[in-house]
PDB file of C-alpha atoms in Angstrom:
ATOM      1  CA  MET E   1      -0.401  -0.404   0.052  1.00  0.00           C
ATOM      2  CA  SER E   2       1.350   3.583  -0.911  1.00  0.00           C
ATOM      3  CA  ASP E   3       2.491   6.142   1.816  1.00  0.00           C
ATOM      4  CA  ILE E   4       1.201   8.977  -0.392  1.00  0.00           C
ATOM      5  CA  ALA E   5      -2.442  10.015   0.556  1.00  0.00           C
ATOM      6  CA  GLN E   6      -4.758  10.816  -2.070  1.00  0.00           C
ATOM      7  CA  LYS E   7      -7.717  12.649  -2.417  1.00  0.00           C
ATOM      8  CA  VAL E   8     -11.335  11.828  -3.213  1.00  0.00           C
ATOM      9  CA  PRO E   9     -14.163  13.721  -3.737  1.00  0.00           C
ATOM     10  CA  PHE E  10     -16.459  12.583  -1.153  1.00  0.00           C
ATOM     11  CA  GLY E  11     -18.927   9.423  -1.694  1.00  0.00           C
ATOM     12  CA  PHE E  12     -16.361   8.707  -4.634  1.00  0.00           C
ATOM     13  CA  GLU E  13     -16.493   4.266  -5.079  1.00  0.00           C
ATOM     14  CA  PRO E  14     -13.891   2.893  -7.322  1.00  0.00           C
ATOM     15  CA  GLU E  15     -15.246   1.474 -10.674  1.00  0.00           C
ATOM     16  CA  ALA E  16     -16.415  -2.182 -10.778  1.00  0.00           C
ATOM     17  CA  ASP E  17     -14.516  -4.331 -13.368  1.00  0.00           C
ATOM     18  CA  ILE E  18     -17.490  -5.817 -15.009  1.00  0.00           C
ATOM     19  CA  ARG E  19     -14.757  -7.484 -17.511  1.00  0.00           C
ATOM     20  CA  LYS E  20     -14.477 -11.403 -15.755  1.00  0.00           C
ATOM     21  CA  GLY E  21     -13.092 -14.588 -16.614  1.00  0.00           C
ATOM     22  CA  THR E  22     -10.640 -16.310 -19.259  1.00  0.00           C
ATOM     23  CA  ILE E  23     -11.282 -17.562 -22.757  1.00  0.00           C
ATOM     24  CA  ILE E  24      -8.202 -20.014 -23.578  1.00  0.00           C
ATOM     25  CA  PHE E  25      -8.418 -21.272 -26.945  1.00  0.00           C
ATOM     26  CA  TYR E  26      -6.162 -24.221 -26.811  1.00  0.00           C
ATOM     27  CA  ASP E  27      -5.170 -25.823 -30.125  1.00  0.00           C
ATOM     28  CA  SER E  28      -1.913 -25.963 -32.904  1.00  0.00           C
ATOM     29  CA  PHE E  29      -3.393 -23.598 -34.588  1.00  0.00           C
ATOM     30  CA  GLU E  30      -1.781 -25.462 -37.463  1.00  0.00           C
ATOM     31  CA  HIS E  31      -5.183 -24.975 -39.763  1.00  0.00           C
ATOM     32  CA  ILE E  32      -6.717 -21.876 -37.809  1.00  0.00           C
ATOM     33  CA  SER E  33      -7.155 -19.057 -40.111  1.00  0.00           C
ATOM     34  CA  GLY E  34      -7.154 -15.239 -39.552  1.00  0.00           C
ATOM     35  CA  ARG E  35     -11.689 -15.550 -39.423  1.00  0.00           C
ATOM     36  CA  GLU E  36     -11.431 -17.928 -36.262  1.00  0.00           C
ATOM     37  CA  LEU E  37      -8.855 -15.308 -34.251  1.00  0.00           C
ATOM     38  CA  ASP E  38     -11.123 -13.125 -34.838  1.00  0.00           C
ATOM     39  CA  MET E  39     -14.451 -14.803 -33.829  1.00  0.00           C
ATOM     40  CA  ALA E  40     -12.002 -15.356 -30.891  1.00  0.00           C
ATOM     41  CA  ALA E  41     -11.430 -12.114 -29.792  1.00  0.00           C
ATOM     42  CA  SER E  42     -15.450 -10.996 -30.965  1.00  0.00           C
ATOM     43  CA  ILE E  43     -16.608 -13.445 -28.386  1.00  0.00           C
ATOM     44  CA  THR E  44     -14.021 -12.567 -25.778  1.00  0.00           C
ATOM     45  CA  ARG E  45     -15.245  -9.126 -26.543  1.00  0.00           C
ATOM     46  CA  GLU E  46     -18.921  -9.427 -26.202  1.00  0.00           C
ATOM     47  CA  ARG E  47     -19.474 -11.499 -23.702  1.00  0.00           C
ATOM     48  CA  SER E  48     -16.349  -8.693 -21.760  1.00  0.00           C
ATOM     49  CA  PHE E  49     -14.012 -11.751 -20.714  1.00  0.00           C
ATOM     50  CA  ALA E  50     -10.920 -10.249 -19.129  1.00  0.00           C
ATOM     51  CA  LYS E  51      -8.607 -12.260 -21.520  1.00  0.00           C
ATOM     52  CA  LEU E  52      -8.369 -14.128 -24.345  1.00  0.00           C
ATOM     53  CA  VAL E  53      -5.483 -16.615 -24.183  1.00  0.00           C
ATOM     54  CA  LEU E  54      -4.091 -18.204 -27.142  1.00  0.00           C
ATOM     55  CA  TYR E  55      -2.148 -21.711 -25.852  1.00  0.00           C
ATOM     56  CA  PRO E  56      -0.854 -22.712 -29.158  1.00  0.00           C
ATOM     57  CA  LEU E  57       0.433 -26.484 -28.623  1.00  0.00           C
ATOM     58  CA  HIS E  58       4.101 -28.179 -29.081  1.00  0.00           C
ATOM     59  CA  GLU E  59       5.159 -30.402 -32.393  1.00  0.00           C
ATOM     60  CA  GLN E  60       5.300 -33.323 -29.498  1.00  0.00           C
ATOM     61  CA  THR E  61       2.173 -32.348 -28.140  1.00  0.00           C
ATOM     62  CA  VAL E  62       0.451 -32.522 -31.272  1.00  0.00           C
ATOM     63  CA  LYS E  63       1.650 -35.701 -32.371  1.00  0.00           C
ATOM     64  CA  ARG E  64       0.663 -37.848 -29.271  1.00  0.00           C
ATOM     65  CA  MET E  65      -2.870 -36.429 -29.579  1.00  0.00           C
ATOM     66  CA  SER E  66      -3.633 -36.376 -33.583  1.00  0.00           C
ATOM     67  CA  LYS E  67      -0.880 -37.980 -35.052  1.00  0.00           C
ATOM     68  CA  GLU E  68      -0.944 -34.901 -37.843  1.00  0.00           C
ATOM     69  CA  PRO E  69       2.042 -33.616 -39.087  1.00  0.00           C
ATOM     70  CA  VAL E  70       2.190 -29.409 -38.008  1.00  0.00           C
ATOM     71  CA  SER E  71       5.037 -26.915 -38.425  1.00  0.00           C
ATOM     72  CA  ALA E  72       7.262 -25.880 -36.317  1.00  0.00           C
ATOM     73  CA  LEU E  73       6.163 -23.888 -33.350  1.00  0.00           C
ATOM     74  CA  TYR E  74       8.148 -20.830 -33.334  1.00  0.00           C
ATOM     75  CA  LYS E  75       6.163 -20.278 -37.138  1.00  0.00           C
ATOM     76  CA  ARG E  76       2.599 -20.835 -36.137  1.00  0.00           C
ATOM     77  CA  GLU E  77       3.667 -18.468 -33.059  1.00  0.00           C
ATOM     78  CA  ASP E  78       4.855 -15.708 -35.428  1.00  0.00           C
ATOM     79  CA  LYS E  79       1.573 -16.193 -36.843  1.00  0.00           C
ATOM     80  CA  LEU E  80      -0.036 -15.439 -34.047  1.00  0.00           C
ATOM     81  CA  PHE E  81       1.682 -12.950 -32.460  1.00  0.00           C
ATOM     82  CA  GLU E  82       1.343 -11.195 -36.428  1.00  0.00           C
ATOM     83  CA  TRP E  83      -2.278 -11.222 -35.306  1.00  0.00           C
ATOM     84  CA  LYS E  84      -2.125  -9.751 -32.110  1.00  0.00           C
ATOM     85  CA  LYS E  85      -0.227  -6.886 -33.508  1.00  0.00           C
ATOM     86  CA  GLU E  86      -2.655  -6.220 -35.836  1.00  0.00           C
ATOM     87  CA  GLN E  87      -5.757  -6.103 -33.203  1.00  0.00           C
ATOM     88  CA  GLY E  88      -3.535  -4.264 -31.000  1.00  0.00           C
ATOM     89  CA  GLY E  89      -5.233  -6.118 -28.417  1.00  0.00           C
ATOM     90  CA  ALA E  90      -3.543  -5.182 -24.647  1.00  0.00           C
ATOM     91  CA  ASP E  91      -5.906  -8.154 -23.547  1.00  0.00           C
ATOM     92  CA  ILE E  92      -4.894 -10.851 -25.917  1.00  0.00           C
ATOM     93  CA  VAL E  93      -2.421 -13.423 -24.753  1.00  0.00           C
ATOM     94  CA  ILE E  94       0.032 -15.451 -26.307  1.00  0.00           C
ATOM     95  CA  GLU E  95       0.858 -18.232 -23.621  1.00  0.00           C
ATOM     96  CA  ARG E  96       4.024 -19.992 -24.659  1.00  0.00           C
ATOM     97  CA  LEU E  97       4.635 -22.349 -21.725  1.00  0.00           C
ATOM     98  CA  GLU E  98       4.947 -25.241 -24.279  1.00  0.00           C
ATOM     99  CA  ALA E  99       8.100 -23.477 -26.170  1.00  0.00           C
ATOM    100  CA  LYS E 100       9.493 -23.182 -22.692  1.00  0.00           C
ATOM    101  CA  ARG E 101       8.996 -26.865 -22.293  1.00  0.00           C
ATOM    102  CA  LYS E 102       9.943 -27.975 -25.624  1.00  0.00           C
ATOM    103  CA  LYS E 103       7.835 -31.501 -24.994  1.00  0.00           C
ATOM    104  CA  TYR E 104       4.999 -32.691 -24.729  1.00  0.00           C
ATOM    105  CA  THR E 105       2.449 -31.413 -22.281  1.00  0.00           C
ATOM    106  CA  PRO E 106      -0.458 -33.435 -21.050  1.00  0.00           C
ATOM    107  CA  ILE E 107      -3.837 -31.590 -21.462  1.00  0.00           C
ATOM    108  CA  ASP E 108      -3.816 -31.672 -17.546  1.00  0.00           C
ATOM    109  CA  ALA E 109      -1.173 -29.925 -16.753  1.00  0.00           C
ATOM    110  CA  ALA E 110      -1.541 -27.329 -19.169  1.00  0.00           C
ATOM    111  CA  LEU E 111      -4.981 -26.114 -18.064  1.00  0.00           C
ATOM    112  CA  ARG E 112      -3.803 -26.332 -14.510  1.00  0.00           C
ATOM    113  CA  HIS E 113      -1.116 -23.796 -15.210  1.00  0.00           C
ATOM    114  CA  LEU E 114      -3.327 -21.863 -17.311  1.00  0.00           C
ATOM    115  CA  THR E 115      -6.325 -22.181 -14.154  1.00  0.00           C
ATOM    116  CA  GLU E 116      -3.423 -20.653 -11.803  1.00  0.00           C
ATOM    117  CA  SER E 117      -2.096 -18.184 -14.170  1.00  0.00           C
ATOM    118  CA  TYR E 118      -5.652 -16.353 -15.454  1.00  0.00           C
ATOM    119  CA  PRO E 119      -8.548 -14.653 -13.738  1.00  0.00           C
ATOM    120  CA  LEU E 120     -11.377 -17.519 -13.530  1.00  0.00           C
ATOM    121  CA  PRO E 121     -13.744 -18.668 -14.652  1.00  0.00           C
ATOM    122  CA  ALA E 122     -11.923 -20.305 -17.796  1.00  0.00           C
ATOM    123  CA  PHE E 123     -13.453 -20.844 -20.410  1.00  0.00           C
ATOM    124  CA  LEU E 124     -12.110 -23.705 -23.362  1.00  0.00           C
ATOM    125  CA  LEU E 125     -12.558 -22.627 -26.573  1.00  0.00           C
ATOM    126  CA  LEU E 126     -11.444 -25.948 -29.182  1.00  0.00           C
ATOM    127  CA  THR E 127     -12.608 -26.734 -32.605  1.00  0.00           C
ATOM    128  CA  GLY E 128     -15.191 -30.014 -32.503  1.00  0.00           C
ATOM    129  CA  GLU E 129     -11.958 -32.646 -33.495  1.00  0.00           C
ATOM    130  CA  THR E 130     -10.351 -31.302 -30.297  1.00  0.00           C
ATOM    131  CA  ALA E 131     -13.097 -31.425 -28.084  1.00  0.00           C
ATOM    132  CA  ASN E 132     -13.487 -35.557 -29.330  1.00  0.00           C
ATOM    133  CA  GLN E 133     -10.182 -35.753 -28.036  1.00  0.00           C
ATOM    134  CA  PHE E 134     -10.181 -33.923 -25.406  1.00  0.00           C
ATOM    135  CA  ALA E 135     -13.684 -36.248 -24.273  1.00  0.00           C
ATOM    136  CA  SER E 136     -11.887 -39.475 -25.075  1.00  0.00           C
ATOM    137  CA  TYR E 137      -9.400 -38.119 -21.923  1.00  0.00           C
ATOM    138  CA  SER E 138      -9.553 -39.979 -18.449  1.00  0.00           C
ATOM    139  CA  SER E 139      -9.593 -36.751 -17.310  1.00  0.00           C
ATOM    140  CA  PHE E 140     -12.659 -34.603 -18.795  1.00  0.00           C
ATOM    141  CA  GLU E 141     -14.663 -35.636 -16.583  1.00  0.00           C
ATOM    142  CA  GLU E 142     -12.719 -33.782 -13.596  1.00  0.00           C
ATOM    143  CA  TRP E 143     -12.359 -30.870 -15.630  1.00  0.00           C
ATOM    144  CA  ILE E 144     -15.800 -30.745 -17.141  1.00  0.00           C
ATOM    145  CA  GLY E 145     -17.177 -29.407 -13.655  1.00  0.00           C
ATOM    146  CA  LYS E 146     -13.856 -26.662 -13.073  1.00  0.00           C
ATOM    147  CA  ILE E 147     -14.101 -25.213 -16.820  1.00  0.00           C
ATOM    148  CA  ARG E 148     -16.900 -25.041 -19.757  1.00  0.00           C
ATOM    149  CA  LEU E 149     -16.432 -25.207 -23.105  1.00  0.00           C
ATOM    150  CA  ILE E 150     -16.701 -22.868 -25.901  1.00  0.00           C
ATOM    151  CA  LEU E 151     -16.990 -25.203 -29.737  1.00  0.00           C
ATOM    152  CA  LEU E 152     -16.074 -23.379 -33.394  1.00  0.00           C
ATOM    153  CA  GLU E 153     -18.529 -26.498 -34.657  1.00  0.00           C
ATOM    154  CA  GLU E 154     -20.213 -28.932 -33.113  1.00  0.00           C
ATOM    155  CA  PRO E 155     -17.968 -32.556 -34.026  1.00  0.00           C
ATOM    156  CA  ASN E 156     -19.780 -35.079 -35.909  1.00  0.00           C
ATOM    157  CA  PRO E 157     -19.657 -37.528 -34.372  1.00  0.00           C
ATOM    158  CA  LEU E 158     -20.466 -36.423 -30.961  1.00  0.00           C
ATOM    159  CA  HIS E 159     -18.132 -38.088 -28.490  1.00  0.00           C
ATOM    160  CA  PRO E 160     -20.706 -40.117 -25.495  1.00  0.00           C
ATOM    161  CA  ARG E 161     -18.994 -37.318 -22.580  1.00  0.00           C
ATOM    162  CA  LEU E 162     -19.458 -34.404 -24.694  1.00  0.00           C
ATOM    163  CA  GLU E 163     -23.569 -35.494 -25.386  1.00  0.00           C
ATOM    164  CA  ARG E 164     -23.455 -36.399 -21.424  1.00  0.00           C
ATOM    165  CA  ASN E 165     -22.053 -33.113 -20.064  1.00  0.00           C
ATOM    166  CA  ARG E 166     -24.210 -30.746 -23.317  1.00  0.00           C
ATOM    167  CA  HIS E 167     -25.526 -28.353 -20.459  1.00  0.00           C
ATOM    168  CA  ARG E 168     -21.403 -27.177 -20.156  1.00  0.00           C
ATOM    169  CA  TRP E 169     -20.728 -26.167 -23.948  1.00  0.00           C
ATOM    170  CA  GLU E 170     -21.937 -24.394 -26.939  1.00  0.00           C
ATOM    171  CA  SER E 171     -21.394 -24.274 -30.364  1.00  0.00           C
ATOM    172  CA  VAL E 172     -20.912 -21.185 -31.763  1.00  0.00           C
ATOM    173  CA  THR E 173     -21.835 -21.531 -35.565  1.00  0.00           C
TER     174      THR E 173
END
């Protein structure tokens, strides 16, 4: 606390911050276009979230999750930094945990780090394919009670755990 006395008018109450929570965009960002990133930014603004966190996955993580080849993490991060610069958003963060670890990071460890580091409540923004993969993990039941999901598109076919927890997620398309 500061030792400097501040003067305020009688009855002054500081403005309450109406922006709360975090949207976490968890993806490899290999096939995500500027349109999807713009959609994530508009959801953040429309729903008054405090932060949009972009979480690009390391090559090893993508390899274990989907077996699809991806470009190097630094190249995908460069595209995200360019997009962020165009947006000029101070409320957009590109999380670099996987760049620091330089290896496979389980989704549990990533979500634990993200929920401890950023304001709650946490909403996880996923593609339909990634949502089905997340639902196939045993820890999904634990995490679906702590976070909510926003899907860019509804997966077809829908994983049974997603179907069972339909009240905890929504599709934006």
